[in-house]
mmCIF file of C-alpha atoms in Angstrom:
data_model
loop_
_atom_site.group_PDB
_atom_site.id
_atom_site.type_symbol
_atom_site.label_atom_id
_atom_site.label_comp_id
_atom_site.label_asym_id
_atom_site.label_seq_id
_atom_site.Cartn_x
_atom_site.Cartn_y
_atom_site.Cartn_z
ATOM 1 C CA MET A 109 8.390 -2.449 -8.909
ATOM 2 C CA TYR A 110 7.972 -5.304 -6.434
ATOM 3 C CA THR A 111 5.254 -5.838 -3.858
ATOM 4 C CA LEU A 112 6.384 -7.300 -0.549
ATOM 5 C CA LEU A 113 3.252 -8.857 0.947
ATOM 6 C CA GLY A 114 0.041 -10.594 0.054
ATOM 7 C CA ALA A 115 -3.172 -8.774 -0.755
ATOM 8 C CA GLN A 116 -6.612 -8.762 0.799
ATOM 9 C CA GLY A 117 -9.494 -10.401 -0.976
ATOM 10 C CA THR A 118 -11.339 -7.093 -1.119
ATOM 11 C CA ILE A 119 -10.021 -3.566 -1.297
ATOM 12 C CA GLY A 120 -12.535 -1.691 0.845
ATOM 13 C CA MET A 121 -11.016 1.445 2.345
ATOM 14 C CA GLN A 122 -7.512 -0.050 2.357
ATOM 15 C CA MET A 123 -5.386 -0.090 -0.761
ATOM 16 C CA GLN A 124 -3.944 -3.408 -1.789
ATOM 17 C CA PRO A 125 -0.188 -3.545 -2.515
ATOM 18 C CA ASN A 126 -0.933 -4.756 -6.042
ATOM 19 C CA THR A 127 -3.282 -1.817 -6.647
ATOM 20 C CA ILE A 128 -0.709 0.665 -5.369
ATOM 21 C CA ALA A 129 1.917 -0.889 -7.632
ATOM 22 C CA GLN A 130 -0.437 -0.741 -10.615
ATOM 23 C CA ASN A 131 -1.224 2.941 -9.972
ATOM 24 C CA LEU A 132 2.465 3.837 -9.691
ATOM 25 C CA LEU A 133 3.332 1.850 -12.806
ATOM 26 C CA ARG A 134 0.573 3.596 -14.740
ATOM 27 C CA LYS A 135 2.062 6.956 -13.759
ATOM 28 C CA TYR A 136 5.791 6.226 -14.030
ATOM 29 C CA LYS A 137 5.908 3.260 -16.426
ATOM 30 C CA GLY A 138 7.965 0.173 -15.755
ATOM 31 C CA THR A 139 7.420 -3.453 -14.894
ATOM 32 C CA GLY A 140 5.692 -4.832 -11.845
ATOM 33 C CA TYR A 141 6.307 -8.072 -10.003
ATOM 34 C CA VAL A 142 3.495 -8.695 -7.565
ATOM 35 C CA VAL A 143 2.882 -11.228 -4.849
ATOM 36 C CA ASN A 144 -0.304 -12.963 -5.931
ATOM 37 C CA ALA A 145 -1.111 -14.490 -2.576
ATOM 38 C CA PRO A 146 -3.494 -13.899 0.304
ATOM 39 C CA PHE A 147 -2.737 -11.249 2.891
ATOM 40 C CA MET A 148 -3.443 -13.597 5.812
ATOM 41 C CA CYS A 149 -3.687 -17.379 5.622
ATOM 42 C CA GLU A 150 -5.753 -19.806 7.672
ATOM 43 C CA SER A 151 -2.562 -21.346 9.046
ATOM 44 C CA ALA A 152 1.088 -20.482 9.564
ATOM 45 C CA GLU A 153 2.027 -23.559 7.547
ATOM 46 C CA THR A 154 0.174 -22.242 4.488
ATOM 47 C CA ALA A 155 1.819 -18.811 4.785
ATOM 48 C CA GLN A 156 5.269 -20.370 5.214
ATOM 49 C CA SER A 157 4.700 -22.601 2.186
ATOM 50 C CA ILE A 158 3.790 -19.607 0.018
ATOM 51 C CA MET A 159 6.824 -17.671 1.246
ATOM 52 C CA ARG A 160 9.125 -20.616 0.360
ATOM 53 C CA ASP A 161 7.684 -20.856 -3.145
ATOM 54 C CA ASN A 162 10.086 -19.887 -5.954
ATOM 55 C CA THR A 163 7.657 -17.264 -7.267
ATOM 56 C CA PHE A 164 7.718 -15.467 -3.907
ATOM 57 C CA THR A 165 11.449 -15.873 -3.272
ATOM 58 C CA ALA A 166 12.301 -14.578 -6.769
ATOM 59 C CA ILE A 167 10.382 -11.359 -6.045
ATOM 60 C CA VAL A 168 12.129 -11.012 -2.670
ATOM 61 C CA ASP A 169 15.553 -11.513 -4.270
ATOM 62 C CA ARG A 170 14.881 -8.978 -7.033
ATOM 63 C CA ALA A 171 13.397 -6.422 -4.626
ATOM 64 C CA ARG A 172 16.588 -6.490 -2.546
ATOM 65 C CA GLU A 173 18.452 -4.964 -5.504
ATOM 66 C CA SER A 174 16.063 -2.008 -5.816
ATOM 67 C CA ASP A 175 17.367 1.497 -5.224
ATOM 68 C CA LEU A 176 14.385 2.326 -3.032
ATOM 69 C CA THR A 177 11.985 0.332 -0.877
ATOM 70 C CA LEU A 178 8.814 2.241 -0.070
ATOM 71 C CA VAL A 179 6.807 0.921 2.892
ATOM 72 C CA GLY A 180 3.727 2.042 4.711
ATOM 73 C CA ILE A 181 3.629 2.065 8.482
ATOM 74 C CA GLY A 182 0.444 0.440 9.722
ATOM 75 C CA PRO A 183 -1.611 2.001 12.520
ATOM 76 C CA THR A 184 -1.845 0.812 16.089
ATOM 77 C CA PRO A 185 -4.557 -1.860 16.126
ATOM 78 C CA ASN A 186 -7.717 -0.303 17.523
ATOM 79 C CA THR A 187 -10.907 -2.189 18.347
ATOM 80 C CA ALA A 188 -12.841 1.089 18.200
ATOM 81 C CA ALA A 189 -11.939 1.571 14.524
ATOM 82 C CA SER A 190 -14.428 0.402 11.967
ATOM 83 C CA ILE A 191 -13.595 -2.789 10.124
ATOM 84 C CA SER A 192 -13.522 -0.888 6.830
ATOM 85 C CA SER A 193 -10.487 1.067 8.020
ATOM 86 C CA MET A 194 -8.561 -1.965 9.299
ATOM 87 C CA ARG A 195 -6.873 -4.686 7.321
ATOM 88 C CA TYR A 196 -8.076 -7.448 9.624
ATOM 89 C CA ASP A 197 -11.125 -8.452 11.643
ATOM 90 C CA LEU A 198 -11.829 -7.372 15.224
ATOM 91 C CA ASP A 199 -10.671 -10.697 16.742
ATOM 92 C CA THR A 200 -7.301 -10.223 15.062
ATOM 93 C CA VAL A 201 -7.148 -6.615 16.284
ATOM 94 C CA ARG A 202 -7.870 -7.747 19.859
ATOM 95 C CA GLU A 203 -5.182 -10.421 19.690
ATOM 96 C CA LEU A 204 -2.609 -7.948 18.363
ATOM 97 C CA LYS A 205 -3.515 -5.454 21.103
ATOM 98 C CA ASN A 206 -3.177 -8.185 23.741
ATOM 99 C CA HIS A 207 0.411 -8.660 22.551
ATOM 100 C CA ASN A 208 1.221 -4.930 22.816
ATOM 101 C CA VAL A 209 1.460 -4.442 19.064
ATOM 102 C CA CYS A 210 1.666 -0.740 18.203
ATOM 103 C CA GLY A 211 2.153 -0.967 14.437
ATOM 104 C CA ASP A 212 3.520 -2.885 11.504
ATOM 105 C CA ILE A 213 5.589 -2.654 8.365
ATOM 106 C CA CYS A 214 4.592 -5.174 5.696
ATOM 107 C CA SER A 215 2.564 -7.098 8.308
ATOM 108 C CA ASN A 216 5.615 -7.455 10.561
ATOM 109 C CA PHE A 217 4.120 -6.398 13.895
ATOM 110 C CA TYR A 218 6.159 -4.697 16.609
ATOM 111 C CA ASP A 219 5.792 -2.950 19.963
ATOM 112 C CA ILE A 220 6.592 0.662 20.876
ATOM 113 C CA TYR A 221 10.262 -0.303 21.408
ATOM 114 C CA GLY A 222 10.538 -1.836 17.945
ATOM 115 C CA ASN A 223 10.592 -5.448 19.185
ATOM 116 C CA LEU A 224 8.916 -7.881 16.796
ATOM 117 C CA SER A 225 5.798 -9.592 18.111
ATOM 118 C CA LYS A 226 6.178 -13.268 18.987
ATOM 119 C CA ASN A 227 2.419 -13.836 18.603
ATOM 120 C CA PRO A 228 1.802 -17.006 16.517
ATOM 121 C CA LEU A 229 -0.936 -15.089 14.666
ATOM 122 C CA CYS A 230 1.812 -13.046 12.990
ATOM 123 C CA ASP A 231 3.112 -16.192 11.267
ATOM 124 C CA ARG A 232 -0.123 -16.395 9.243
ATOM 125 C CA PHE A 233 0.681 -13.291 7.139
ATOM 126 C CA VAL A 234 2.332 -13.566 3.705
ATOM 127 C CA LYS A 235 5.119 -10.998 3.834
ATOM 128 C CA VAL A 236 8.771 -10.156 3.543
ATOM 129 C CA SER A 237 10.448 -10.108 6.962
ATOM 130 C CA LEU A 238 11.822 -6.923 8.489
ATOM 131 C CA GLU A 239 15.230 -8.611 8.661
ATOM 132 C CA GLU A 240 15.042 -8.947 4.870
ATOM 133 C CA ILE A 241 13.825 -5.371 4.451
ATOM 134 C CA LYS A 242 16.766 -4.132 6.547
ATOM 135 C CA LYS A 243 19.050 -5.522 3.787
ATOM 136 C CA HIS A 244 17.516 -3.129 1.242
ATOM 137 C CA LYS A 245 19.473 -0.051 0.140
ATOM 138 C CA ASN A 246 17.087 2.726 1.145
ATOM 139 C CA VAL A 247 13.928 1.931 3.101
ATOM 140 C CA VAL A 248 11.486 4.847 3.113
ATOM 141 C CA GLY A 249 8.501 4.700 5.463
ATOM 142 C CA ILE A 250 5.403 6.824 4.919
ATOM 143 C CA ALA A 251 2.824 7.570 7.615
ATOM 144 C CA ASN A 252 1.021 10.453 9.245
ATOM 145 C CA GLY A 253 -1.800 11.187 11.636
ATOM 146 C CA ASP A 254 -2.571 10.669 15.308
ATOM 147 C CA HIS A 255 -3.440 7.004 14.719
ATOM 148 C CA LYS A 256 0.129 6.402 13.487
ATOM 149 C CA VAL A 257 2.177 8.167 16.201
ATOM 150 C CA ALA A 258 2.941 5.031 18.253
ATOM 151 C CA SER A 259 3.543 2.932 15.149
ATOM 152 C CA ILE A 260 6.024 5.491 13.785
ATOM 153 C CA LEU A 261 7.837 5.579 17.130
ATOM 154 C CA GLY A 262 8.025 1.770 17.178
ATOM 155 C CA ALA A 263 9.412 1.719 13.617
ATOM 156 C CA LEU A 264 12.044 4.313 14.536
ATOM 157 C CA ASN A 265 12.987 2.453 17.719
ATOM 158 C CA GLY A 266 13.346 -0.750 15.712
ATOM 159 C CA ARG A 267 15.576 1.079 13.228
ATOM 160 C CA TYR A 268 13.540 -0.337 10.362
ATOM 161 C CA LEU A 269 13.707 2.821 8.224
ATOM 162 C CA ASP A 270 16.401 4.859 6.532
ATOM 163 C CA THR A 271 13.991 7.714 5.820
ATOM 164 C CA LEU A 272 10.610 8.747 7.216
ATOM 165 C CA ILE A 273 8.086 10.828 5.316
ATOM 166 C CA THR A 274 5.441 12.395 7.554
ATOM 167 C CA ASP A 275 4.011 15.808 8.389
ATOM 168 C CA GLN A 276 5.225 18.239 11.042
ATOM 169 C CA SER A 277 2.288 17.741 13.400
ATOM 170 C CA THR A 278 2.737 13.961 13.430
ATOM 171 C CA MET A 279 6.492 14.250 13.989
ATOM 172 C CA VAL A 280 5.978 16.631 16.912
ATOM 173 C CA SER A 281 3.577 14.073 18.434
ATOM 174 C CA VAL A 282 6.124 11.271 17.911
ATOM 175 C CA VAL A 283 8.839 13.276 19.684
ATOM 176 C CA GLU A 284 6.448 14.172 22.523
ATOM 177 C CA MET A 285 5.492 10.496 22.969
ATOM 178 C CA ALA A 286 9.149 9.452 22.975
ATOM 179 C CA ASP A 287 9.920 12.085 25.621
ATOM 180 C CA ARG A 288 6.917 11.068 27.719
ATOM 181 C CA LEU A 289 7.982 7.389 27.613
ATOM 182 C CA GLY A 290 11.662 8.192 28.054
ATOM 183 C CA ILE A 291 12.673 6.376 24.866
#
């Protein structure tokens, strides 16, 4: 099992990738290779340096050979949400919203059409790129709920997933949004 992005300093309401990996390994056995790095760095240069490091690139290379890549689909940034339910502070949420971000996969932020955000803030996250993830054999995205409808639609429009796991109500809402937007 390989994690594909850095982890927050505190868990709070959000699960860290390393914690998820540990829980899955406890249940199914195996070996884990985790990115021991921050989720978001103070500068893009620091994040880029970490992502060039041999420890990080070795995990990325090994993960590419996996039979399955399981990713979460992050919610549309919402300034009304409490900080405990978001992975970043309110200033970051506002900046993402100002750039029409509707969701993310592994901290790769995109709009409703699946276009990656060009916001320089996005370069501060330690993550595997969506271009890299597209090289994986079977990318399975998991998300559900009203707060994930736009982010699921953006992920589907970007063709970032091979398989989507969600519930019927969420999928109906995704289809309705796509029809309403004509996409």
